[in-house]
Amino acid sequence: MKILAYNINKSTQEKLDKVLLMEADVFILPEVACPSMVQLPEGFEMVWTGDIDQKGLGVIWKSELKAIVPEWFNPEHRYFLPLLVEDKLIMAAWPTMMEQNKPKHYPQILMEALKEYESYLKKYKTIISGDMNCYKGQSGATKQFCIEAIFDYLKSLGYSSAYHDKTGEELGNETIPTFYYLFKENSPFFLDYTFTNFQVKSYELLDWYRGFSDHVGQMISILAADR
């Protein structure tokens, strides 16, 4: 199974069409428009959650996969979207500040959602992927709610970061950015992560295309035995 996680920034039909041509079975798409505003090719299905029709969190998958949003999905964590694919869990993540959680910072929003689903993260082979909006040294982060605490928490559940496993780099010392603030090459950040307890076959950060998005995509492939 191949999964593409890509914040496509200001969703358009043209962008979505290009993304769906990439070789993946499941697409995690922060900032994608709601289903009524896009057209999917035959053979694809989509679920979506959000507060603005033009900008939410969507997951698209090939219809041949047996995929459902589980009944235990909690819409209070609306920018975290679980998808069960047979006996595997894919958790799309895009911590987003809304009116009801504005006092909270991104790491707190992420940690609270992960703890909401902790029993399922323990139960299933899982991939958690998306634009996490978190980085080391983040303004507003606390000892309890920071990316370091999230790494430690997920490690205690048997998860690790696919990028850091592949590169051997330490958190905060990543050599390849995943986000360019205001599309500027001299304002790079590492915000997009994949955490998993799968055995990963391959993990790749795609090239940055300035005219497409301020983020880069993540392509994750799990071993055939885990499919």
CSV table of C-alpha atoms in Angstrom, one decimal:
chain,number,residue,atom,x,y,z
A,1,MET,CA,0.0,0.0,0.0
A,2,LYS,CA,1.3,3.5,-0.9
A,3,ILE,CA,0.1,6.6,0.9
A,4,LEU,CA,0.6,10.2,-0.2
A,5,ALA,CA,0.2,12.9,2.4
A,6,TYR,CA,0.3,16.4,0.8
A,7,ASN,CA,-0.9,19.8,1.9
A,8,ILE,CA,-1.8,21.1,-1.5
A,9,ASN,CA,-2.5,24.8,-0.4
A,10,LYS,CA,-5.6,26.5,-1.8
A,11,SER,CA,-7.2,23.5,-3.4
A,12,THR,CA,-8.2,23.6,-7.1
A,13,GLN,CA,-9.6,20.9,-9.4
A,14,GLU,CA,-6.4,21.2,-11.4
A,15,LYS,CA,-4.2,20.5,-8.4
A,16,LEU,CA,-6.4,17.6,-7.3
A,17,ASP,CA,-6.2,16.1,-10.8
A,18,LYS,CA,-2.4,16.3,-10.7
A,19,VAL,CA,-2.2,14.7,-7.3
A,20,LEU,CA,-4.4,11.8,-8.2
A,21,LEU,CA,-2.1,11.0,-11.1
A,22,MET,CA,0.7,10.2,-8.5
A,23,GLU,CA,1.1,6.5,-7.8
A,24,ALA,CA,-0.7,6.1,-4.5
A,25,ASP,CA,-3.6,4.0,-3.1
A,26,VAL,CA,-4.6,6.5,-0.4
A,27,PHE,CA,-4.2,10.4,-0.5
A,28,ILE,CA,-4.2,12.5,2.7
A,29,LEU,CA,-4.9,16.0,1.6
A,30,PRO,CA,-4.9,19.0,4.1
A,31,GLU,CA,-6.4,22.2,2.6
A,32,VAL,CA,-8.5,20.3,0.0
A,33,ALA,CA,-12.0,21.5,-0.9
A,34,CYS,CA,-15.1,19.6,0.2
A,35,PRO,CA,-16.5,16.8,-2.0
A,36,SER,CA,-19.3,18.9,-3.5
A,37,MET,CA,-16.7,21.3,-4.9
A,38,VAL,CA,-14.4,18.8,-6.6
A,39,GLN,CA,-14.8,16.0,-9.1
A,40,LEU,CA,-13.2,12.6,-8.5
A,41,PRO,CA,-12.3,10.3,-11.4
A,42,GLU,CA,-14.1,7.0,-11.5
A,43,GLY,CA,-12.6,4.5,-9.1
A,44,PHE,CA,-11.9,6.9,-6.3
A,45,GLU,CA,-13.8,7.7,-3.0
A,46,MET,CA,-13.4,10.6,-0.6
A,47,VAL,CA,-14.2,11.6,3.0
A,48,TRP,CA,-13.8,15.1,4.2
A,49,THR,CA,-14.0,17.1,7.4
A,50,GLY,CA,-13.7,20.9,8.0
A,51,ASP,CA,-15.3,24.2,8.7
A,52,ILE,CA,-14.6,26.0,5.4
A,53,ASP,CA,-15.8,24.3,2.2
A,54,GLN,CA,-12.7,25.4,0.2
A,55,LYS,CA,-10.2,24.3,2.9
A,56,GLY,CA,-10.6,21.2,5.0
A,57,LEU,CA,-9.0,17.8,5.5
A,58,GLY,CA,-9.8,15.1,2.9
A,59,VAL,CA,-8.8,11.5,2.4
A,60,ILE,CA,-9.2,9.9,-1.0
A,61,TRP,CA,-8.7,6.3,-1.8
A,62,LYS,CA,-9.0,3.8,-4.6
A,63,SER,CA,-12.4,2.2,-4.5
A,64,GLU,CA,-10.9,-1.3,-4.7
A,65,LEU,CA,-9.8,-0.8,-1.1
A,66,LYS,CA,-12.2,-1.8,1.6
A,67,ALA,CA,-12.1,1.5,3.5
A,68,ILE,CA,-14.5,3.0,6.1
A,69,VAL,CA,-14.5,5.9,8.6
A,70,PRO,CA,-15.0,4.0,11.9
A,71,GLU,CA,-18.0,4.7,14.1
A,72,TRP,CA,-15.6,5.8,16.9
A,73,PHE,CA,-14.5,8.9,14.9
A,74,ASN,CA,-14.9,11.9,17.2
A,75,PRO,CA,-15.9,15.0,15.2
A,76,GLU,CA,-14.8,17.2,18.0
A,77,HIS,CA,-11.3,16.5,16.7
A,78,ARG,CA,-12.5,17.5,13.2
A,79,TYR,CA,-9.1,17.8,11.6
A,80,PHE,CA,-8.1,14.3,12.5
A,81,LEU,CA,-9.7,11.7,10.2
A,82,PRO,CA,-9.4,8.0,10.9
A,83,LEU,CA,-9.8,5.5,8.0
A,84,LEU,CA,-9.9,1.8,8.5
A,85,VAL,CA,-8.5,0.0,5.4
A,86,GLU,CA,-9.4,-3.6,6.1
A,87,ASP,CA,-7.5,-4.2,9.4
A,88,LYS,CA,-5.2,-1.2,9.1
A,89,LEU,CA,-5.7,2.3,10.5
A,90,ILE,CA,-4.7,5.4,8.6
A,91,MET,CA,-5.0,8.6,10.7
A,92,ALA,CA,-5.0,11.8,8.6
A,93,ALA,CA,-3.8,14.7,10.7
A,94,TRP,CA,-3.9,18.4,10.3
A,95,PRO,CA,-4.0,20.2,13.7
A,96,THR,CA,-5.9,23.4,13.0
A,97,MET,CA,-6.8,26.3,15.2
A,98,MET,CA,-10.6,27.1,15.3
A,99,GLU,CA,-12.8,29.4,17.3
A,100,GLN,CA,-13.4,26.8,20.0
A,101,ASN,CA,-9.7,25.9,20.5
A,102,LYS,CA,-7.9,29.2,19.8
A,103,PRO,CA,-6.3,29.4,23.2
A,104,LYS,CA,-4.5,26.1,22.4
A,105,HIS,CA,-1.4,25.8,20.3
A,106,TYR,CA,-0.8,23.2,17.6
A,107,PRO,CA,1.1,20.7,19.7
A,108,GLN,CA,-1.7,20.7,22.3
A,109,ILE,CA,-4.3,20.1,19.6
A,110,LEU,CA,-2.3,17.3,18.2
A,111,MET,CA,-1.5,15.6,21.5
A,112,GLU,CA,-5.2,15.8,22.7
A,113,ALA,CA,-6.3,14.1,19.4
A,114,LEU,CA,-3.7,11.4,19.7
A,115,LYS,CA,-4.7,10.6,23.3
A,116,GLU,CA,-8.4,10.5,22.2
A,117,TYR,CA,-7.6,7.7,19.9
A,118,GLU,CA,-4.9,6.0,22.0
A,119,SER,CA,-6.8,2.7,22.4
A,120,TYR,CA,-7.1,2.4,18.6
A,121,LEU,CA,-3.4,3.4,18.1
A,122,LYS,CA,-2.6,0.4,20.4
A,123,LYS,CA,-5.0,-1.9,18.7
A,124,TYR,CA,-4.2,-1.4,15.0
A,125,LYS,CA,-1.2,-1.3,12.7
A,126,THR,CA,-1.3,2.4,12.0
A,127,ILE,CA,0.0,5.2,9.9
A,128,ILE,CA,-0.4,8.7,11.3
A,129,SER,CA,0.5,11.3,8.6
A,130,GLY,CA,-0.1,14.8,7.5
A,131,ASP,CA,0.7,18.4,8.1
A,132,MET,CA,1.2,18.5,11.9
A,133,ASN,CA,2.0,22.2,12.1
A,134,CYS,CA,4.6,21.4,14.8
A,135,TYR,CA,8.3,21.9,15.0
A,136,LYS,CA,11.1,22.0,17.6
A,137,GLY,CA,11.4,25.4,19.2
A,138,GLN,CA,7.8,26.4,18.3
A,139,SER,CA,6.4,29.6,19.8
A,140,GLY,CA,3.8,28.8,22.5
A,141,ALA,CA,5.0,25.2,23.0
A,142,THR,CA,5.3,24.0,26.6
A,143,LYS,CA,7.1,21.0,28.1
A,144,GLN,CA,3.8,19.1,28.1
A,145,PHE,CA,2.7,20.1,24.7
A,146,CYS,CA,5.6,20.3,22.2
A,147,ILE,CA,6.8,18.1,19.3
A,148,GLU,CA,9.4,16.5,21.6
A,149,ALA,CA,6.6,15.4,24.0
A,150,ILE,CA,4.7,14.0,21.0
A,151,PHE,CA,7.7,12.0,19.8
A,152,ASP,CA,8.1,10.6,23.3
A,153,TYR,CA,4.4,9.8,23.7
A,154,LEU,CA,4.2,8.0,20.4
A,155,LYS,CA,7.5,6.2,21.1
A,156,SER,CA,5.8,4.8,24.3
A,157,LEU,CA,3.1,3.4,22.0
A,158,GLY,CA,5.6,1.7,19.7
A,159,TYR,CA,5.6,4.4,16.9
A,160,SER,CA,8.5,6.2,15.3
A,161,SER,CA,8.9,8.9,12.6
A,162,ALA,CA,9.5,7.5,9.2
A,163,TYR,CA,11.6,10.4,8.1
A,164,HIS,CA,13.9,10.3,11.1
A,165,ASP,CA,14.2,6.5,10.9
A,166,LYS,CA,15.2,6.7,7.3
A,167,THR,CA,17.7,9.6,7.6
A,168,GLY,CA,19.0,9.0,11.1
A,169,GLU,CA,18.7,12.7,11.7
A,170,GLU,CA,17.6,14.1,15.0
A,171,LEU,CA,14.4,16.0,15.6
A,172,GLY,CA,15.0,19.7,15.0
A,173,ASN,CA,18.1,19.0,12.8
A,174,GLU,CA,16.3,17.9,9.6
A,175,THR,CA,18.2,18.7,6.4
A,176,ILE,CA,15.2,18.7,4.1
A,177,PRO,CA,12.3,21.1,4.9
A,178,THR,CA,8.7,20.2,4.3
A,179,PHE,CA,7.3,23.7,4.4
A,180,TYR,CA,8.5,27.1,3.1
A,181,TYR,CA,6.8,30.0,4.9
A,182,LEU,CA,5.3,32.5,2.5
A,183,PHE,CA,6.9,30.3,-0.3
A,184,LYS,CA,10.4,31.6,0.6
A,185,GLU,CA,13.4,29.3,0.3
A,186,ASN,CA,15.1,31.1,3.2
A,187,SER,CA,12.1,30.4,5.6
A,188,PRO,CA,12.1,26.6,5.8
A,189,PHE,CA,10.4,24.5,8.5
A,190,PHE,CA,9.8,20.8,9.1
A,191,LEU,CA,6.1,20.4,9.8
A,192,ASP,CA,5.0,17.3,7.9
A,193,TYR,CA,5.5,13.9,9.6
A,194,THR,CA,4.6,10.3,9.3
A,195,PHE,CA,4.5,8.2,12.5
A,196,THR,CA,3.9,4.5,12.2
A,197,ASN,CA,4.2,1.1,13.8
A,198,PHE,CA,4.4,-0.6,10.4
A,199,GLN,CA,7.5,-1.9,8.8
A,200,VAL,CA,8.1,0.8,6.2
A,201,LYS,CA,9.2,-0.3,2.7
A,202,SER,CA,10.1,3.2,1.6
A,203,TYR,CA,9.6,6.8,2.6
A,204,GLU,CA,10.2,9.8,0.4
A,205,LEU,CA,9.8,13.6,0.6
A,206,LEU,CA,8.8,14.8,-2.9
A,207,ASP,CA,10.5,17.8,-4.5
A,208,TRP,CA,9.2,21.2,-3.7
A,209,TYR,CA,7.2,22.8,-6.5
A,210,ARG,CA,6.8,26.5,-5.6
A,211,GLY,CA,3.9,27.1,-8.0
A,212,PHE,CA,1.9,24.2,-6.5
A,213,SER,CA,2.2,24.4,-2.7
A,214,ASP,CA,4.2,25.8,0.2
A,215,HIS,CA,4.6,22.2,1.4
A,216,VAL,CA,6.2,19.1,0.0
A,217,GLY,CA,4.5,15.7,-0.2
A,218,GLN,CA,5.3,12.6,1.7
A,219,MET,CA,5.1,9.2,-0.1
A,220,ILE,CA,5.0,6.2,2.2
A,221,SER,CA,5.0,2.6,1.2
A,222,ILE,CA,4.5,-0.3,3.6
A,223,LEU,CA,5.8,-3.8,3.0
A,224,ALA,CA,3.5,-6.1,1.0
A,225,ALA,CA,3.2,-8.5,4.0
A,226,ASP,CA,1.6,-5.6,5.9
A,227,ARG,CA,-0.9,-4.8,3.2
